[in-house]
Amino acid sequence: MPVDRLRFRPAGSLRSSRASQLGADRVHRRGGQSPTRAGESHARPPRGDNLRPDRSRIPAVLITAVLTASGLTCRPQRAASPAASAGSNDGPRRRQPNETPLQPPSAVAYDFLWQQRVAITYQGRTRRFDAALQKRGDTLTLVGLGPMGTPGFVITLEGETVLFENHTGRTLPFSPRYILLDIQRVFFPWSATGPRSGQIDGERVDETHRAGRLVQRRFQSTSVPSEPPIVVDYDGWSGGNDAPRWAHLHHGAFGYQLTVETVAQQRLAPAPAN
């Protein structure tokens, strides 16, 4: 997969660009699953297990090498809960008929490369890692970096196919497909002409905007109205950036929190036509 060689800059120094409306996709829920209470706030999660020591910057040349050279050959199984099949490792996999569809990467009109720090708090433990998230044409790639900046895991969505490679020596806290669903819930756009509230794949989705900025997105199951909602809070918008500095996701039913700090971001030039 061709990737431009990019130099990361702090998000505040980027040239102003159009702010995107960020979007959603729901997570498959297993029928009858009991909600789990999440006792954490949206503050930065406490220290816990690290997939990688926290670093202030990731060398762009390293991210380029990882995105270019990764052979993606691992397949997650169907996830009835967020942790199901997180360690699967048996080839590329397409969506099954009874699974929530992922949006195609091309739903985002532009290509981008974002440098991020991620913290996941689940079942009383917190895992942290640095990551690079790239959208290029109809391919979305998440690279989690391990110690010394080496590639830890790679999750790719190519059209409808999920590909996964894991070099961390441990299972991920959630399945690769589930991680992609959360990425799309937080960062992917709605239709440009769509409503700010509506029903998507069995969930009621409501957005809150202040001063022209998205500050919250809320997902409520329509099939299980008593289930706690999924809430995503956004803060730290700057200039015309496409992503906020912080996004905090709280999954009320499964009882986990996801905090994503986007520390650098830039758009990529369109890929050459084949």
PDB file of C-alpha atoms in Angstrom:
ATOM      1  CA  MET A   1       0.000   0.000   0.000  1.00  0.00           C
ATOM      2  CA  PRO A   2       1.682   3.242  -1.106  1.00  0.00           C
ATOM      3  CA  VAL A   3       2.048   5.843   1.614  1.00  0.00           C
ATOM      4  CA  ASP A   4       3.423   9.353   1.335  1.00  0.00           C
ATOM      5  CA  ARG A   5       6.475  10.091   3.455  1.00  0.00           C
ATOM      6  CA  LEU A   6       5.115  12.613   5.908  1.00  0.00           C
ATOM      7  CA  ARG A   7       6.543  14.826   8.597  1.00  0.00           C
ATOM      8  CA  PHE A   8       4.317  15.189  11.667  1.00  0.00           C
ATOM      9  CA  ARG A   9       3.779  18.625  13.181  1.00  0.00           C
ATOM     10  CA  PRO A  10       1.851  19.624  16.298  1.00  0.00           C
ATOM     11  CA  ALA A  11      -1.862  19.836  15.539  1.00  0.00           C
ATOM     12  CA  GLY A  12      -1.974  23.545  16.346  1.00  0.00           C
ATOM     13  CA  SER A  13       0.591  24.345  13.647  1.00  0.00           C
ATOM     14  CA  LEU A  14      -1.254  22.726  10.778  1.00  0.00           C
ATOM     15  CA  ARG A  15      -2.631  24.824   7.976  1.00  0.00           C
ATOM     16  CA  SER A  16      -6.345  25.467   8.426  1.00  0.00           C
ATOM     17  CA  SER A  17      -8.527  22.917   6.644  1.00  0.00           C
ATOM     18  CA  ARG A  18     -12.211  22.119   6.480  1.00  0.00           C
ATOM     19  CA  ALA A  19     -13.539  20.628   9.733  1.00  0.00           C
ATOM     20  CA  SER A  20     -15.365  17.403   9.073  1.00  0.00           C
ATOM     21  CA  GLN A  21     -18.614  16.273  10.628  1.00  0.00           C
ATOM     22  CA  LEU A  22     -17.552  13.198  12.496  1.00  0.00           C
ATOM     23  CA  GLY A  23     -19.701  10.136  12.543  1.00  0.00           C
ATOM     24  CA  ALA A  24     -20.966   6.885  13.886  1.00  0.00           C
ATOM     25  CA  ASP A  25     -21.559   3.241  13.457  1.00  0.00           C
ATOM     26  CA  ARG A  26     -23.140   1.036  16.062  1.00  0.00           C
ATOM     27  CA  VAL A  27     -21.581  -1.966  17.805  1.00  0.00           C
ATOM     28  CA  HIS A  28     -23.157  -5.423  17.569  1.00  0.00           C
ATOM     29  CA  ARG A  29     -24.788  -6.403  20.854  1.00  0.00           C
ATOM     30  CA  ARG A  30     -25.374  -9.938  21.984  1.00  0.00           C
ATOM     31  CA  GLY A  31     -29.013 -10.512  22.874  1.00  0.00           C
ATOM     32  CA  GLY A  32     -29.644 -10.557  26.629  1.00  0.00           C
ATOM     33  CA  GLN A  33     -26.174  -9.347  27.591  1.00  0.00           C
ATOM     34  CA  SER A  34     -26.260  -7.731  31.019  1.00  0.00           C
ATOM     35  CA  PRO A  35     -24.899  -4.183  31.122  1.00  0.00           C
ATOM     36  CA  THR A  36     -21.676  -3.682  33.048  1.00  0.00           C
ATOM     37  CA  ARG A  37     -21.277  -0.550  35.112  1.00  0.00           C
ATOM     38  CA  ALA A  38     -18.376   1.697  34.194  1.00  0.00           C
ATOM     39  CA  GLY A  39     -17.127   3.642  37.185  1.00  0.00           C
ATOM     40  CA  GLU A  40     -14.550   5.785  35.408  1.00  0.00           C
ATOM     41  CA  SER A  41     -14.952   9.433  34.458  1.00  0.00           C
ATOM     42  CA  HIS A  42     -13.955  11.072  31.181  1.00  0.00           C
ATOM     43  CA  ALA A  43     -10.749  12.357  32.726  1.00  0.00           C
ATOM     44  CA  ARG A  44      -7.514  10.839  31.529  1.00  0.00           C
ATOM     45  CA  PRO A  45      -7.611   7.155  32.499  1.00  0.00           C
ATOM     46  CA  PRO A  46      -5.397   5.942  35.362  1.00  0.00           C
ATOM     47  CA  ARG A  47      -2.114   4.232  34.735  1.00  0.00           C
ATOM     48  CA  GLY A  48      -2.280   0.588  33.782  1.00  0.00           C
ATOM     49  CA  ASP A  49      -0.908  -1.972  31.336  1.00  0.00           C
ATOM     50  CA  ASN A  50       0.971  -0.352  28.473  1.00  0.00           C
ATOM     51  CA  LEU A  51       1.233  -1.782  24.999  1.00  0.00           C
ATOM     52  CA  ARG A  52       3.937   0.816  24.573  1.00  0.00           C
ATOM     53  CA  PRO A  53       5.726   3.370  26.782  1.00  0.00           C
ATOM     54  CA  ASP A  54       4.086   6.792  26.305  1.00  0.00           C
ATOM     55  CA  ARG A  55       6.050   8.993  23.886  1.00  0.00           C
ATOM     56  CA  SER A  56       5.506  12.567  22.799  1.00  0.00           C
ATOM     57  CA  ARG A  57       6.216  11.971  19.105  1.00  0.00           C
ATOM     58  CA  ILE A  58       6.395   9.079  16.668  1.00  0.00           C
ATOM     59  CA  PRO A  59       8.930   9.345  13.830  1.00  0.00           C
ATOM     60  CA  ALA A  60       6.977   9.761  10.604  1.00  0.00           C
ATOM     61  CA  VAL A  61       9.469   7.652   8.678  1.00  0.00           C
ATOM     62  CA  LEU A  62       8.730   4.739  11.025  1.00  0.00           C
ATOM     63  CA  ILE A  63       4.977   5.051  10.542  1.00  0.00           C
ATOM     64  CA  THR A  64       5.500   5.196   6.795  1.00  0.00           C
ATOM     65  CA  ALA A  65       7.595   2.027   6.889  1.00  0.00           C
ATOM     66  CA  VAL A  66       5.040   0.178   8.992  1.00  0.00           C
ATOM     67  CA  LEU A  67       2.108   1.191   6.811  1.00  0.00           C
ATOM     68  CA  THR A  68       3.995   0.320   3.654  1.00  0.00           C
ATOM     69  CA  ALA A  69       5.520  -3.004   4.656  1.00  0.00           C
ATOM     70  CA  SER A  70       2.914  -4.644   6.894  1.00  0.00           C
ATOM     71  CA  GLY A  71       1.612  -7.969   5.654  1.00  0.00           C
ATOM     72  CA  LEU A  72      -1.952  -8.187   6.945  1.00  0.00           C
ATOM     73  CA  THR A  73      -2.976 -11.815   7.277  1.00  0.00           C
ATOM     74  CA  CYS A  74      -5.033 -12.300  10.432  1.00  0.00           C
ATOM     75  CA  ARG A  75      -8.774 -12.711  10.848  1.00  0.00           C
ATOM     76  CA  PRO A  76     -10.867 -11.858  13.921  1.00  0.00           C
ATOM     77  CA  GLN A  77     -13.929 -13.972  14.680  1.00  0.00           C
ATOM     78  CA  ARG A  78     -17.439 -12.585  15.163  1.00  0.00           C
ATOM     79  CA  ALA A  79     -17.473 -10.552  18.382  1.00  0.00           C
ATOM     80  CA  ALA A  80     -20.532 -10.952  20.606  1.00  0.00           C
ATOM     81  CA  SER A  81     -18.772  -8.848  23.238  1.00  0.00           C
ATOM     82  CA  PRO A  82     -15.902  -6.387  22.885  1.00  0.00           C
ATOM     83  CA  ALA A  83     -13.262  -8.840  24.100  1.00  0.00           C
ATOM     84  CA  ALA A  84     -14.335 -11.791  21.945  1.00  0.00           C
ATOM     85  CA  SER A  85     -11.739 -13.126  19.501  1.00  0.00           C
ATOM     86  CA  ALA A  86      -9.253 -10.351  20.211  1.00  0.00           C
ATOM     87  CA  GLY A  87      -6.362 -12.735  19.632  1.00  0.00           C
ATOM     88  CA  SER A  88      -7.569 -14.440  16.458  1.00  0.00           C
ATOM     89  CA  ASN A  89      -4.893 -14.866  13.852  1.00  0.00           C
ATOM     90  CA  ASP A  90      -6.162 -16.827  10.861  1.00  0.00           C
ATOM     91  CA  GLY A  91      -6.533 -14.718   7.732  1.00  0.00           C
ATOM     92  CA  PRO A  92      -8.605 -11.925   6.217  1.00  0.00           C
ATOM     93  CA  ARG A  93     -12.291 -11.906   6.995  1.00  0.00           C
ATOM     94  CA  ARG A  94     -15.395 -10.388   5.407  1.00  0.00           C
ATOM     95  CA  ARG A  95     -18.521  -9.319   7.261  1.00  0.00           C
ATOM     96  CA  GLN A  96     -21.003 -12.063   8.091  1.00  0.00           C
ATOM     97  CA  PRO A  97     -24.735 -11.545   7.324  1.00  0.00           C
ATOM     98  CA  ASN A  98     -25.717 -11.044  10.982  1.00  0.00           C
ATOM     99  CA  GLU A  99     -23.034  -8.464  11.810  1.00  0.00           C
ATOM    100  CA  THR A 100     -23.280  -4.703  11.949  1.00  0.00           C
ATOM    101  CA  PRO A 101     -21.826  -3.315   8.703  1.00  0.00           C
ATOM    102  CA  LEU A 102     -18.735  -1.164   8.834  1.00  0.00           C
ATOM    103  CA  GLN A 103     -18.840   1.975   6.733  1.00  0.00           C
ATOM    104  CA  PRO A 104     -16.483   1.857   3.741  1.00  0.00           C
ATOM    105  CA  PRO A 105     -13.349   3.949   4.308  1.00  0.00           C
ATOM    106  CA  SER A 106     -14.341   5.998   1.260  1.00  0.00           C
ATOM    107  CA  ALA A 107     -17.195   7.434   3.382  1.00  0.00           C
ATOM    108  CA  VAL A 108     -14.542   9.969   4.421  1.00  0.00           C
ATOM    109  CA  ALA A 109     -14.140  12.248   1.411  1.00  0.00           C
ATOM    110  CA  TYR A 110     -10.449  13.026   1.996  1.00  0.00           C
ATOM    111  CA  ASP A 111      -7.308  11.022   2.812  1.00  0.00           C
ATOM    112  CA  PHE A 112      -5.500  11.654   6.089  1.00  0.00           C
ATOM    113  CA  LEU A 113      -2.790  10.521   8.496  1.00  0.00           C
ATOM    114  CA  TRP A 114      -3.247  11.157  12.223  1.00  0.00           C
ATOM    115  CA  GLN A 115      -0.803  10.572  15.083  1.00  0.00           C
ATOM    116  CA  GLN A 116      -2.661   9.512  18.231  1.00  0.00           C
ATOM    117  CA  ARG A 117      -2.282   8.357  21.831  1.00  0.00           C
ATOM    118  CA  VAL A 118      -4.904   5.841  22.946  1.00  0.00           C
ATOM    119  CA  ALA A 119      -5.967   4.674  26.415  1.00  0.00           C
ATOM    120  CA  ILE A 120      -8.517   1.873  26.917  1.00  0.00           C
ATOM    121  CA  THR A 121      -9.941   1.216  30.385  1.00  0.00           C
ATOM    122  CA  TYR A 122     -11.804  -2.100  30.705  1.00  0.00           C
ATOM    123  CA  GLN A 123     -12.452  -4.473  33.611  1.00  0.00           C
ATOM    124  CA  GLY A 124     -10.380  -2.311  35.961  1.00  0.00           C
ATOM    125  CA  ARG A 125      -7.272  -2.205  33.769  1.00  0.00           C
ATOM    126  CA  THR A 126      -5.939   0.487  31.461  1.00  0.00           C
ATOM    127  CA  ARG A 127      -3.833  -0.143  28.382  1.00  0.00           C
ATOM    128  CA  ARG A 128      -2.068   2.654  26.519  1.00  0.00           C
ATOM    129  CA  PHE A 129      -0.374   2.776  23.158  1.00  0.00           C
ATOM    130  CA  ASP A 130       0.696   5.235  20.484  1.00  0.00           C
ATOM    131  CA  ALA A 131      -0.978   4.809  17.130  1.00  0.00           C
ATOM    132  CA  ALA A 132      -1.135   6.039  13.563  1.00  0.00           C
ATOM    133  CA  LEU A 133      -4.517   6.135  11.832  1.00  0.00           C
ATOM    134  CA  GLN A 134      -4.503   6.492   8.066  1.00  0.00           C
ATOM    135  CA  LYS A 135      -7.317   6.632   5.525  1.00  0.00           C
ATOM    136  CA  ARG A 136      -6.209   6.208   1.909  1.00  0.00           C
ATOM    137  CA  GLY A 137      -8.848   5.705  -0.770  1.00  0.00           C
ATOM    138  CA  ASP A 138     -10.973   2.740   0.313  1.00  0.00           C
ATOM    139  CA  THR A 139      -8.449   1.535   2.919  1.00  0.00           C
ATOM    140  CA  LEU A 140      -8.380   2.439   6.620  1.00  0.00           C
ATOM    141  CA  THR A 141      -5.296   1.376   8.612  1.00  0.00           C
ATOM    142  CA  LEU A 142      -4.629   1.547  12.357  1.00  0.00           C
ATOM    143  CA  VAL A 143      -1.043   0.864  13.476  1.00  0.00           C
ATOM    144  CA  GLY A 144      -0.365   0.384  17.189  1.00  0.00           C
ATOM    145  CA  LEU A 145       3.300   0.844  18.082  1.00  0.00           C
ATOM    146  CA  GLY A 146       5.142  -1.309  20.598  1.00  0.00           C
ATOM    147  CA  PRO A 147       8.299  -0.714  22.669  1.00  0.00           C
ATOM    148  CA  MET A 148      10.992   1.346  20.942  1.00  0.00           C
ATOM    149  CA  GLY A 149       8.470   2.335  18.281  1.00  0.00           C
ATOM    150  CA  THR A 150       8.331  -1.100  16.675  1.00  0.00           C
ATOM    151  CA  PRO A 151       5.050  -2.178  15.025  1.00  0.00           C
ATOM    152  CA  GLY A 152       2.854  -3.852  17.642  1.00  0.00           C
ATOM    153  CA  PHE A 153      -0.326  -4.551  15.699  1.00  0.00           C
ATOM    154  CA  VAL A 154      -1.945  -3.501  12.435  1.00  0.00           C
ATOM    155  CA  ILE A 155      -5.685  -3.473  11.722  1.00  0.00           C
ATOM    156  CA  THR A 156      -6.838  -2.689   8.202  1.00  0.00           C
ATOM    157  CA  LEU A 157     -10.246  -2.291   6.620  1.00  0.00           C
ATOM    158  CA  GLU A 158     -10.127  -2.786   2.855  1.00  0.00           C
ATOM    159  CA  GLY A 159     -13.640  -2.295   1.533  1.00  0.00           C
ATOM    160  CA  GLU A 160     -15.561  -4.822   3.658  1.00  0.00           C
ATOM    161  CA  THR A 161     -12.570  -6.999   4.576  1.00  0.00           C
ATOM    162  CA  VAL A 162     -10.893  -6.740   7.992  1.00  0.00           C
ATOM    163  CA  LEU A 163      -7.205  -7.677   8.162  1.00  0.00           C
ATOM    164  CA  PHE A 164      -5.210  -8.057  11.376  1.00  0.00           C
ATOM    165  CA  GLU A 165      -1.583  -8.619  12.352  1.00  0.00           C
ATOM    166  CA  ASN A 166      -0.460  -8.842  15.996  1.00  0.00           C
ATOM    167  CA  HIS A 167       3.193  -8.702  17.115  1.00  0.00           C
ATOM    168  CA  THR A 168       2.578  -7.656  20.732  1.00  0.00           C
ATOM    169  CA  GLY A 169       2.764 -11.129  22.274  1.00  0.00           C
ATOM    170  CA  ARG A 170      -0.567 -10.554  24.022  1.00  0.00           C
ATOM    171  CA  THR A 171      -4.205 -10.388  23.029  1.00  0.00           C
ATOM    172  CA  LEU A 172      -5.776  -7.021  22.373  1.00  0.00           C
ATOM    173  CA  PRO A 173      -8.471  -5.907  24.829  1.00  0.00           C
ATOM    174  CA  PHE A 174     -11.078  -5.941  22.025  1.00  0.00           C
ATOM    175  CA  SER A 175     -11.490  -7.717  18.706  1.00  0.00           C
ATOM    176  CA  PRO A 176     -10.078  -5.944  15.621  1.00  0.00           C
ATOM    177  CA  ARG A 177     -13.519  -5.523  14.081  1.00  0.00           C
ATOM    178  CA  TYR A 178     -14.843  -4.015  17.312  1.00  0.00           C
ATOM    179  CA  ILE A 179     -11.969  -1.521  17.370  1.00  0.00           C
ATOM    180  CA  LEU A 180     -12.839  -0.442  13.820  1.00  0.00           C
ATOM    181  CA  LEU A 181     -16.478   0.025  14.836  1.00  0.00           C
ATOM    182  CA  ASP A 182     -15.386   2.345  17.640  1.00  0.00           C
ATOM    183  CA  ILE A 183     -13.124   4.313  15.284  1.00  0.00           C
ATOM    184  CA  GLN A 184     -16.029   4.815  12.907  1.00  0.00           C
ATOM    185  CA  ARG A 185     -18.419   5.699  15.715  1.00  0.00           C
ATOM    186  CA  VAL A 186     -16.090   8.451  16.883  1.00  0.00           C
ATOM    187  CA  PHE A 187     -14.517   9.794  13.687  1.00  0.00           C
ATOM    188  CA  PHE A 188     -16.504   8.849  10.587  1.00  0.00           C
ATOM    189  CA  PRO A 189     -18.950  11.340   9.014  1.00  0.00           C
ATOM    190  CA  TRP A 190     -22.659  11.196   8.542  1.00  0.00           C
ATOM    191  CA  SER A 191     -24.174  12.033   5.180  1.00  0.00           C
ATOM    192  CA  ALA A 192     -23.562  15.703   4.437  1.00  0.00           C
ATOM    193  CA  THR A 193     -27.327  16.179   4.119  1.00  0.00           C
ATOM    194  CA  GLY A 194     -28.274  13.896   7.021  1.00  0.00           C
ATOM    195  CA  PRO A 195     -29.996  14.977  10.244  1.00  0.00           C
ATOM    196  CA  ARG A 196     -28.250  15.711  13.523  1.00  0.00           C
ATOM    197  CA  SER A 197     -30.503  13.113  15.115  1.00  0.00           C
ATOM    198  CA  GLY A 198     -31.768   9.880  13.630  1.00  0.00           C
ATOM    199  CA  GLN A 199     -31.809   6.104  13.689  1.00  0.00           C
ATOM    200  CA  ILE A 200     -28.860   4.153  12.303  1.00  0.00           C
ATOM    201  CA  ASP A 201     -28.692   0.348  12.346  1.00  0.00           C
ATOM    202  CA  GLY A 202     -31.022  -0.031  15.325  1.00  0.00           C
ATOM    203  CA  GLU A 203     -29.680   2.854  17.396  1.00  0.00           C
ATOM    204  CA  ARG A 204     -30.936   6.336  18.078  1.00  0.00           C
ATOM    205  CA  VAL A 205     -28.038   8.730  17.447  1.00  0.00           C
ATOM    206  CA  ASP A 206     -28.088  12.324  18.701  1.00  0.00           C
ATOM    207  CA  GLU A 207     -25.418  14.967  18.159  1.00  0.00           C
ATOM    208  CA  THR A 208     -24.831  18.091  20.231  1.00  0.00           C
ATOM    209  CA  HIS A 209     -23.080  21.094  18.674  1.00  0.00           C
ATOM    210  CA  ARG A 210     -21.864  24.276  20.343  1.00  0.00           C
ATOM    211  CA  ALA A 211     -20.463  27.272  18.466  1.00  0.00           C
ATOM    212  CA  GLY A 212     -20.420  25.210  15.301  1.00  0.00           C
ATOM    213  CA  ARG A 213     -18.391  22.386  16.857  1.00  0.00           C
ATOM    214  CA  LEU A 214     -19.414  18.809  17.602  1.00  0.00           C
ATOM    215  CA  VAL A 215     -19.182  18.304  21.376  1.00  0.00           C
ATOM    216  CA  GLN A 216     -21.117  15.074  21.963  1.00  0.00           C
ATOM    217  CA  ARG A 217     -22.588  12.094  20.143  1.00  0.00           C
ATOM    218  CA  ARG A 218     -24.952   9.732  21.954  1.00  0.00           C
ATOM    219  CA  PHE A 219     -26.094   6.241  20.867  1.00  0.00           C
ATOM    220  CA  GLN A 220     -29.155   4.583  22.402  1.00  0.00           C
ATOM    221  CA  SER A 221     -30.306   1.084  21.462  1.00  0.00           C
ATOM    222  CA  THR A 222     -33.845   1.011  20.053  1.00  0.00           C
ATOM    223  CA  SER A 223     -34.194  -2.756  20.501  1.00  0.00           C
ATOM    224  CA  VAL A 224     -33.070  -2.648  24.166  1.00  0.00           C
ATOM    225  CA  PRO A 225     -34.165   0.824  25.376  1.00  0.00           C
ATOM    226  CA  SER A 226     -33.125   0.061  28.972  1.00  0.00           C
ATOM    227  CA  GLU A 227     -29.516  -0.512  27.935  1.00  0.00           C
ATOM    228  CA  PRO A 228     -27.113   2.258  29.014  1.00  0.00           C
ATOM    229  CA  PRO A 229     -26.102   4.495  26.097  1.00  0.00           C
ATOM    230  CA  ILE A 230     -22.779   4.910  24.346  1.00  0.00           C
ATOM    231  CA  VAL A 231     -21.582   8.502  24.775  1.00  0.00           C
ATOM    232  CA  VAL A 232     -18.733  10.189  22.897  1.00  0.00           C
ATOM    233  CA  ASP A 233     -17.511  13.592  24.133  1.00  0.00           C
ATOM    234  CA  TYR A 234     -15.221  15.816  22.070  1.00  0.00           C
ATOM    235  CA  ASP A 235     -13.012  18.708  23.170  1.00  0.00           C
ATOM    236  CA  GLY A 236      -9.917  20.588  22.095  1.00  0.00           C
ATOM    237  CA  TRP A 237     -10.980  21.688  18.620  1.00  0.00           C
ATOM    238  CA  SER A 238      -8.391  23.923  16.958  1.00  0.00           C
ATOM    239  CA  GLY A 239      -8.652  25.982  13.799  1.00  0.00           C
ATOM    240  CA  GLY A 240      -9.838  23.960  10.830  1.00  0.00           C
ATOM    241  CA  ASN A 241      -8.548  20.587  12.046  1.00  0.00           C
ATOM    242  CA  ASP A 242     -10.510  17.511  10.991  1.00  0.00           C
ATOM    243  CA  ALA A 243     -10.315  15.859  14.433  1.00  0.00           C
ATOM    244  CA  PRO A 244     -10.460  17.322  17.949  1.00  0.00           C
ATOM    245  CA  ARG A 245      -7.531  17.019  20.326  1.00  0.00           C
ATOM    246  CA  TRP A 246      -9.539  14.697  22.597  1.00  0.00           C
ATOM    247  CA  ALA A 247     -12.331  12.183  22.056  1.00  0.00           C
ATOM    248  CA  HIS A 248     -13.704  10.263  25.068  1.00  0.00           C
ATOM    249  CA  LEU A 249     -15.976   7.269  24.446  1.00  0.00           C
ATOM    250  CA  HIS A 250     -17.924   5.698  27.332  1.00  0.00           C
ATOM    251  CA  HIS A 251     -19.710   2.429  26.508  1.00  0.00           C
ATOM    252  CA  GLY A 252     -22.367   2.094  29.195  1.00  0.00           C
ATOM    253  CA  ALA A 253     -23.454  -1.461  28.328  1.00  0.00           C
ATOM    254  CA  PHE A 254     -20.013  -3.079  28.103  1.00  0.00           C
ATOM    255  CA  GLY A 255     -18.452  -0.870  30.775  1.00  0.00           C
ATOM    256  CA  TYR A 256     -15.321   0.431  29.088  1.00  0.00           C
ATOM    257  CA  GLN A 257     -13.827   3.807  28.213  1.00  0.00           C
ATOM    258  CA  LEU A 258     -11.735   4.816  25.230  1.00  0.00           C
ATOM    259  CA  THR A 259      -9.726   8.046  25.213  1.00  0.00           C
ATOM    260  CA  VAL A 260      -8.064   9.138  21.972  1.00  0.00           C
ATOM    261  CA  GLU A 261      -5.714  12.117  21.858  1.00  0.00           C
ATOM    262  CA  THR A 262      -4.900  13.239  18.317  1.00  0.00           C
ATOM    263  CA  VAL A 263      -1.529  14.953  18.683  1.00  0.00           C
ATOM    264  CA  ALA A 264      -0.809  15.601  14.992  1.00  0.00           C
ATOM    265  CA  GLN A 265      -2.908  15.414  11.858  1.00  0.00           C
ATOM    266  CA  GLN A 266      -2.689  16.236   8.200  1.00  0.00           C
ATOM    267  CA  ARG A 267      -4.479  15.511   4.979  1.00  0.00           C
ATOM    268  CA  LEU A 268      -2.801  13.465   2.275  1.00  0.00           C
ATOM    269  CA  ALA A 269      -2.713  14.266  -1.400  1.00  0.00           C
ATOM    270  CA  PRO A 270      -5.184  12.079  -3.330  1.00  0.00           C
ATOM    271  CA  ALA A 271      -3.723   8.739  -4.365  1.00  0.00           C
ATOM    272  CA  PRO A 272      -2.878   8.501  -8.086  1.00  0.00           C
ATOM    273  CA  ALA A 273      -5.527   6.770 -10.165  1.00  0.00           C
ATOM    274  CA  ASN A 274      -4.602   3.238 -11.240  1.00  0.00           C
TER     275      ASN A 274
END
